[in-house]
Amino acid sequence: MTSEHRDDPPNLVGSDAWAREVLADSEHDTGLGLAVARDAQRVVAGEMTEEEFRRRHHGAYLEAFGVDARPSLDDGLAPPDPERSRAEASPADRGPRDIAEPPRPQDTDAGDDGGPGEPATVPRRAVLGAVGGAAIGALFFGEMFRRNASAGEPPAQGDAASARGDGTARAAGGGVAPPGKQLPVQFGMVIDLERCDGCLDCVQACSDENGLSEGVLWPYVLSYQEPQDVDPRFLVRMCQHCTKAPCVMVCPTGARHRRLADGLVLTDYDVCIGCRYCQVACPYGANVFQWSHPAVYGGSFQGDGRDSRGVKVAGDPPMGVMGKCTFCPIRQEDPERRGTASCVDACAMGALHIGDLNDPESAPNRYLAQRREEAGGNLPTFRLLEGLGTEPNIIYIGQPPSAQAELIDGPFDYEDWDLTEDRRAVLEGPEPWFRRLAREG
Amino acid sequence: MATTQRPSVDETGDSALTATILRPLGRPSWRWMATLAAAAVGLAWFAQAWVFQLRYGLIVTNLADWGYVGGIPWGFYVGSFIWWVGIAHGGIIVSAAVRLFGMDTFAPVARIAELLTLAGLANAGLYIVIHLGRPDRVVSSILPNLPQTIQTSPLAWDVVVITLYFVLTATYLTLTLRHDLHRLAGRLPRAFTPLYRLLLAGHRPGEQAKAERMAWWLALGLIVLAPFFLHGGVIPWLFALLPGQPGWFGPVQGPQFLAAALASALGAVTLLAYVLRRVYRWEELIDDRVFRGLSRWVGLFALLFLWLQLQKVVTGSAMAPLSIETAVDAVVATPLYWVALAMLAVTVAHVGVQMLAPQRFSVGRTVAVAVLPLVAILIEKTLFVVEGLMYPVFDLYEGVPGSYTPSWVELSSLVGALSIMVLFFLVAVKVVPLIELKEAES
Ligand code: SF4
Ligand code: SF4
């Protein structure tokens, strides 16, 4: 990467290009958005009933997006049945499941959604877009938008809404679980450190799939040595998708959240303000910030990055936004690819296993059971820094590093994979004008 | 406030002291202009640095990720944020204490402390915004989610508390200002008449007693809330409630932050009072006893701060859990930490000497020594943030401990924030009486 390249970022704050990018990102209908905003204000002021508000904009939604999936129009604004959601949420009710079956949230959603399978991606996104556009002009009425947008959630996800208030149009807009809550489905990993040979295949695959900027390593393989050992040991560190995630608790915007459907800890890239509190609060050091324009620093993520809720959570984050290992959240919603992840697929040693930790039949649990059997019931396992109470969802097979462990050079080099291990070496901003002046003259 | 000579009251009922208080409100002097120009240059320098940061991102700072390259994600910006909030919180505590506990000696500097609080809070808010990767989203992302985030996020608490204190302080200041503005009607610069009208909206001649009572209750509220919602509470909790940084942990953080806030705020008030006294020849309004008193309080809080540091160092380096011991050992091994403590120790020692030999009092020296805690606490707070992050519980990573020195962009923010403070006072001094009229009338 050359320095002129860096001097000339593709989009600049305050410039037209920047504004276009922001607008293009939200893909909204600004006109409709503003109309909704105006009427939202009327509702707040008591000049219009919510019923009327919905009726008025139904046509416009249909015209703009082809469908208005807000359930209020079809089911007479029936509130979610709390009894029912609770029953469905109870793990005891669930029988063994195969990891290849369709995503569970849709099982529970289907009845209320009117149709099985497909999550309501398009209308959800569209509603979000319109509301997002309106928010530019009418931030003050955020509360109202929140209510409006969460009305578009399938009622089965009302559990989240009740737990976190009404939710916002974006991160908290339904499908969000509070930190610490035990969920029926909790994705996690089993990582067999006794199998890991430190080859960095997982790091490489993740970087490719997510188009990560140079030096951004979501999974990170630490090679270390214990005083009594000759051979190196490895620790594959990635986000632990903690149940009681401190990063979620401290986030001042709700951008960092737990997805209700599977307990994944994700960042809403459209909401994050880049305060880095999550990074500071995470005891594992799993967060990696986007310090500059990703495109200038080798970021190549092309996808849309939105999950079925319409929340932008996947891939290399935009400038100024926090990133970290996501456990491939779009894959986990896809019946074909659920229970896979780029790193898991890439590991030739079969050391990584991802799936629902609450399901005894999931890949990680089956692997664990098999390894336990092989080891005669005497298999050492641990969760990283378990004593801190974060309830991490990665179960490691092997021994945790001791206090005497020393970091060493591993058998494989990040550079061999075209990866940069020392991101600080590439975290170099452009030259300021006064230095250039001094140099030139 | 007592002065050596009480000037006579003239026919209009105004004392000569009132005229003295109004002295700065006239035409700006060349010195005022020059200071304004200097502050404007400072602000412009900061502005271009910030634009540079907005354009290219926080890459222009020396911050980095801590997870595997030993970077520090929070640094000088957060340290400065704590510093400014401390100055602001301390300022309002000083002013509230004057009213509540009848500390009349400090009455002449009460309004200066209130104004300091407003500007300090503004700077603290500015630092939050400068620190962000996406300042463009600050309103749209924080406000709508506040009902949820307020439940668990200390940063959300901070945002709310800073806003709350800004509103309380502004109300408090307005309450006490109205009386003065009313009394001085006709003698204030015409140019700002609309502002005075606004501040005096709905003013009734008999409202003074009521306003006094309201101000008293506000002062009580501010003092009572201080240990919980100011530097004794939410600000240290921003750090002490996290699981991964033993250097930030500990019940001592609250009292320690509060002591630091008061020492630095009193230092700042001392400095401002001194500058204003020199420039406007306010010797009779702000007499030496104000400085003697202020320096004693600065010394007391500096001592308290040192004592709490001692607690931290002794308990942390004896038989503490390994992670705490590592963090404390690291702090102890940092020369800059000792420089900061030494500065505070000089302040304490100076107060001691002055008490033993009161005849050798010098205002200039007193002020110089009172400024030391101001500098020391900025250093200590930045170190607190940085070292806390350098010695996490999980310290296996390469580059842990990492390294960090603020970049030119980060340091430029200090120039900017100081310029804002200077500009604020340059304007304030021309618009409102900086000393309560009551002082002159009493
Ligand atoms: S590992 Fe860190 S980033 Fe991941 S969920 Fe836990 S606290 Fe959050
Ligand atoms: S950086 Fe983003 S995700 Fe992390 S705490 Fe701040 S707003 Fe939340």
Coordinates of N, CA and C in Angstrom, one line a residue, chain A residues 7 9 13 139 146 164-165 168 215-217 220 222 237 249-254 269-277 279-280 282-285 288-289 291-293 297 319-320 407 421 423-424 430 432-435, chain B residues 45 48 52 54-59 62-71 73-74 131-134 137 139-142 144-145 147-149 152-155 238 242-245 248 389 394 396-398 403 408:
Chain A
D7 N -3.3 8.9 1.2 CA -3.6 10.4 1.3 C -4.9 10.7 0.6
P9 N -8.3 9.3 0.4 CA -9.4 8.4 0.7 C -10.6 8.6 -0.2
V13 N -15.5 13.0 5.0 CA -16.5 13.6 5.8 C -16.8 14.9 5.3
L139 N -34.9 13.8 14.6 CA -34.3 13.0 15.6 C -35.1 13.0 16.9
R146 N -39.2 4.4 17.1 CA -38.9 3.1 17.7 C -40.1 2.3 17.8
R164 N -36.4 -5.2 26.4 CA -35.6 -4.0 26.1 C -36.4 -2.8 25.8
G165 N -37.6 -2.8 26.3 CA -38.5 -1.7 25.9 C -39.0 -2.0 24.5
T168 N -35.3 -0.1 19.1 CA -35.2 1.0 18.2 C -35.4 0.5 16.8
G215 N -4.3 -6.0 8.7 CA -3.9 -6.1 10.1 C -5.1 -6.4 11.0
V216 N -6.3 -6.5 10.5 CA -7.5 -6.8 11.3 C -7.6 -8.3 11.4
L217 N -7.4 -8.9 12.6 CA -7.5 -10.3 12.8 C -8.6 -10.6 13.8
Y220 N -7.6 -14.9 16.4 CA -6.2 -14.6 16.6 C -5.6 -15.8 17.3
L222 N -2.7 -17.4 19.4 CA -1.5 -17.0 20.2 C -0.7 -18.3 20.4
R237 N -8.0 -17.3 20.0 CA -8.8 -16.3 20.6 C -9.7 -15.6 19.6
M249 N -23.3 -4.6 27.8 CA -23.8 -3.8 28.9 C -23.3 -2.3 28.8
V250 N -22.0 -2.1 28.4 CA -21.5 -0.8 28.5 C -21.8 0.1 27.3
C251 N -22.3 -0.5 26.2 CA -22.5 0.2 25.0 C -23.5 1.3 25.2
P252 N -23.1 2.6 24.9 CA -24.1 3.7 25.1 C -25.1 3.9 24.1
T253 N -25.1 3.0 23.0 CA -26.0 3.2 21.9 C -26.9 2.0 21.7
G254 N -26.6 0.9 22.3 CA -27.3 -0.3 21.9 C -26.9 -0.9 20.6
Y269 N -23.7 -1.8 12.7 CA -22.8 -0.9 12.1 C -23.4 0.4 11.7
D270 N -24.7 0.5 11.7 CA -25.4 1.8 11.4 C -25.6 2.6 12.6
V271 N -25.4 2.1 13.8 CA -25.7 2.8 15.0 C -24.4 3.1 15.8
C272 N -23.4 2.2 15.8 CA -22.2 2.4 16.6 C -21.6 3.8 16.4
I273 N -21.2 4.4 17.5 CA -20.6 5.8 17.4 C -19.1 5.7 17.5
G274 N -18.6 4.5 17.7 CA -17.1 4.4 17.7 C -16.5 4.9 19.0
C275 N -17.2 4.7 20.2 CA -16.7 5.2 21.4 C -15.6 4.3 22.0
R276 N -15.6 3.0 21.5 CA -14.7 2.0 21.9 C -14.8 1.6 23.4
Y277 N -16.0 1.8 23.9 CA -16.2 1.4 25.3 C -16.3 -0.2 25.3
Q279 N -14.7 -2.2 23.5 CA -13.3 -2.6 23.3 C -12.6 -2.6 24.7
V280 N -12.8 -1.6 25.4 CA -12.2 -1.4 26.7 C -12.8 -2.4 27.7
C282 N -14.2 -5.3 27.1 CA -14.1 -6.8 26.8 C -12.8 -7.3 27.4
P283 N -12.8 -8.2 28.3 CA -11.6 -8.7 28.9 C -10.7 -9.5 28.0
Y284 N -11.2 -9.9 26.9 CA -10.5 -10.8 26.0 C -9.7 -10.0 24.9
G285 N -10.0 -8.8 24.8 CA -9.3 -8.0 23.7 C -9.8 -8.4 22.3
V288 N -11.8 -5.1 17.4 CA -10.8 -4.4 16.5 C -11.5 -3.2 15.8
F289 N -11.0 -2.1 16.0 CA -11.7 -0.9 15.6 C -11.3 -0.5 14.1
W291 N -10.1 2.2 12.2 CA -9.4 3.5 12.5 C -9.5 4.4 11.3
S292 N -9.7 3.9 10.1 CA -9.8 4.8 9.0 C -10.7 4.2 7.9
H293 N -10.6 4.7 6.7 CA -11.4 4.2 5.6 C -11.0 2.8 5.2
Y297 N -7.3 0.9 3.4 CA -6.4 0.0 4.2 C -6.7 -1.4 3.9
M319 N -15.7 3.0 8.4 CA -14.8 3.8 9.2 C -15.4 4.3 10.5
G320 N -14.7 4.2 11.6 CA -15.1 4.8 12.9 C -16.0 3.9 13.6
L407 N 4.6 -15.8 25.6 CA 4.3 -15.8 24.1 C 5.6 -16.1 23.3
E421 N 0.3 -9.1 11.1 CA 0.1 -9.3 12.5 C 0.2 -8.1 13.3
R423 N -0.7 -4.7 13.5 CA -1.5 -3.7 12.8 C -1.0 -2.3 13.0
R424 N -0.3 -2.1 14.1 CA 0.2 -0.8 14.4 C 1.2 -0.3 13.3
P430 N -2.2 9.7 7.2 CA -1.5 10.5 6.2 C -0.7 11.6 6.9
P432 N 0.5 15.1 7.9 CA -0.1 16.4 8.0 C 0.6 17.5 7.1
W433 N -0.2 18.5 6.8 CA 0.3 19.5 5.8 C 1.6 20.2 6.3
F434 N 1.7 20.4 7.6 CA 2.9 21.1 8.1 C 4.2 20.3 8.0
R435 N 4.0 19.0 8.1 CA 5.2 18.1 8.0 C 5.6 18.0 6.5
Chain B
W45 N -6.1 26.3 15.2 CA -5.2 25.2 15.1 C -5.8 23.9 15.4
Q48 N -8.3 22.8 12.6 CA -7.7 22.1 11.4 C -7.3 20.7 11.8
F52 N -8.8 17.3 10.1 CA -7.9 16.2 9.7 C -8.3 14.8 10.2
L54 N -11.4 14.1 11.3 CA -12.7 13.7 10.8 C -12.5 13.1 9.4
R55 N -11.5 13.7 8.7 CA -11.3 13.2 7.3 C -10.7 11.8 7.2
Y56 N -9.7 11.6 8.0 CA -9.0 10.3 7.8 C -9.4 9.3 8.9
G57 N -10.1 9.8 9.9 CA -10.4 8.8 11.0 C -9.5 8.9 12.2
L58 N -9.7 8.1 13.2 CA -8.9 8.2 14.4 C -7.5 7.6 14.2
I59 N -7.3 7.2 12.9 CA -5.9 6.7 12.6 C -4.9 7.8 12.9
N62 N -2.6 8.3 18.1 CA -1.7 7.1 18.3 C -2.4 6.0 19.1
L63 N -3.7 6.0 19.0 CA -4.5 5.0 19.7 C -4.5 3.7 18.8
A64 N -4.7 2.6 19.4 CA -4.8 1.3 18.6 C -5.6 0.3 19.4
D65 N -5.7 -0.9 18.8 CA -6.4 -2.0 19.4 C -5.6 -2.7 20.5
W66 N -6.2 -3.1 21.6 CA -5.3 -3.7 22.6 C -5.2 -5.2 22.4
G67 N -6.1 -5.8 21.7 CA -6.3 -7.3 21.7 C -5.1 -8.1 21.2
Y68 N -4.3 -7.6 20.3 CA -3.2 -8.4 19.9 C -2.0 -7.6 19.5
V69 N -2.1 -6.3 19.4 CA -0.9 -5.5 19.0 C -0.5 -4.6 20.2
G70 N -1.1 -4.7 21.3 CA -0.6 -3.9 22.4 C -0.9 -2.4 22.3
G71 N -2.0 -2.1 21.7 CA -2.4 -0.7 21.6 C -3.3 -0.3 22.7
P73 N -6.8 1.7 23.3 CA -7.9 2.3 22.6 C -8.4 3.6 23.2
W74 N -8.1 3.9 24.4 CA -8.5 5.1 25.0 C -7.2 5.8 25.5
H131 N -13.5 12.2 20.8 CA -13.1 10.9 21.0 C -13.8 9.9 20.1
L132 N -14.9 10.2 19.6 CA -15.7 9.2 18.9 C -15.2 8.9 17.5
G133 N -15.5 7.7 17.0 CA -15.2 7.4 15.6 C -16.2 7.9 14.7
R134 N -17.5 8.1 15.2 CA -18.5 8.6 14.4 C -19.3 9.7 15.1
R137 N -23.0 10.6 14.5 CA -24.2 9.9 15.0 C -24.5 10.1 16.4
V139 N -26.0 12.2 18.3 CA -27.4 12.4 18.7 C -28.3 11.3 18.3
S140 N -28.2 10.9 17.0 CA -29.2 9.9 16.5 C -29.0 8.5 17.1
S141 N -27.8 8.2 17.6 CA -27.6 6.9 18.2 C -27.8 6.9 19.7
I142 N -27.4 8.0 20.3 CA -27.5 7.9 21.8 C -28.9 8.2 22.3
P144 N -32.2 8.1 21.1 CA -33.3 7.2 21.0 C -33.2 6.0 21.9
N145 N -31.9 5.6 22.1 CA -31.7 4.3 22.9 C -31.5 4.5 24.3
P147 N -33.3 5.2 27.0 CA -34.1 4.4 28.0 C -33.6 3.0 28.2
Q148 N -32.9 2.4 27.2 CA -32.4 1.1 27.4 C -30.9 1.2 27.9
T149 N -30.1 2.0 27.3 CA -28.7 2.0 27.6 C -28.4 2.5 29.0
T152 N -27.5 0.1 31.9 CA -26.3 -0.6 32.2 C -25.0 0.1 31.7
S153 N -25.1 1.2 30.9 CA -23.9 1.8 30.4 C -23.4 3.0 31.1
P154 N -22.3 2.9 31.8 CA -21.8 4.1 32.5 C -21.5 5.3 31.6
L155 N -21.3 5.0 30.3 CA -21.1 6.1 29.4 C -22.4 6.9 29.2
L238 N -17.1 4.8 35.4 CA -16.8 4.5 33.9 C -15.7 3.5 33.8
L242 N -15.5 -2.2 35.2 CA -15.2 -3.1 34.1 C -14.4 -4.3 34.7
P243 N -14.6 -5.4 34.0 CA -14.0 -6.7 34.5 C -12.5 -6.9 34.2
G244 N -12.0 -6.2 33.1 CA -10.7 -6.6 32.6 C -9.5 -5.8 33.0
Q245 N -9.7 -4.7 33.7 CA -8.6 -3.8 34.0 C -8.4 -3.6 35.5
W248 N -8.0 -0.2 37.3 CA -9.1 0.7 37.4 C -10.0 0.3 38.5
L389 N -5.3 0.3 30.8 CA -5.4 -0.5 29.6 C -4.2 -1.3 29.3
F394 N -6.0 -10.2 31.2 CA -5.5 -11.1 30.2 C -4.3 -10.6 29.5
L396 N -1.5 -12.1 28.1 CA -0.7 -13.0 27.4 C -0.2 -12.4 26.1
Y397 N -1.0 -11.4 25.6 CA -0.8 -10.9 24.3 C 0.6 -10.3 24.1
E398 N 1.0 -10.4 22.8 CA 2.3 -9.7 22.4 C 2.0 -8.2 22.6
S403 N 2.4 0.4 24.3 CA 3.0 1.7 24.4 C 2.1 2.7 23.8
W408 N 0.2 14.4 17.6 CA 0.0 15.9 17.5 C -1.4 16.3 17.4

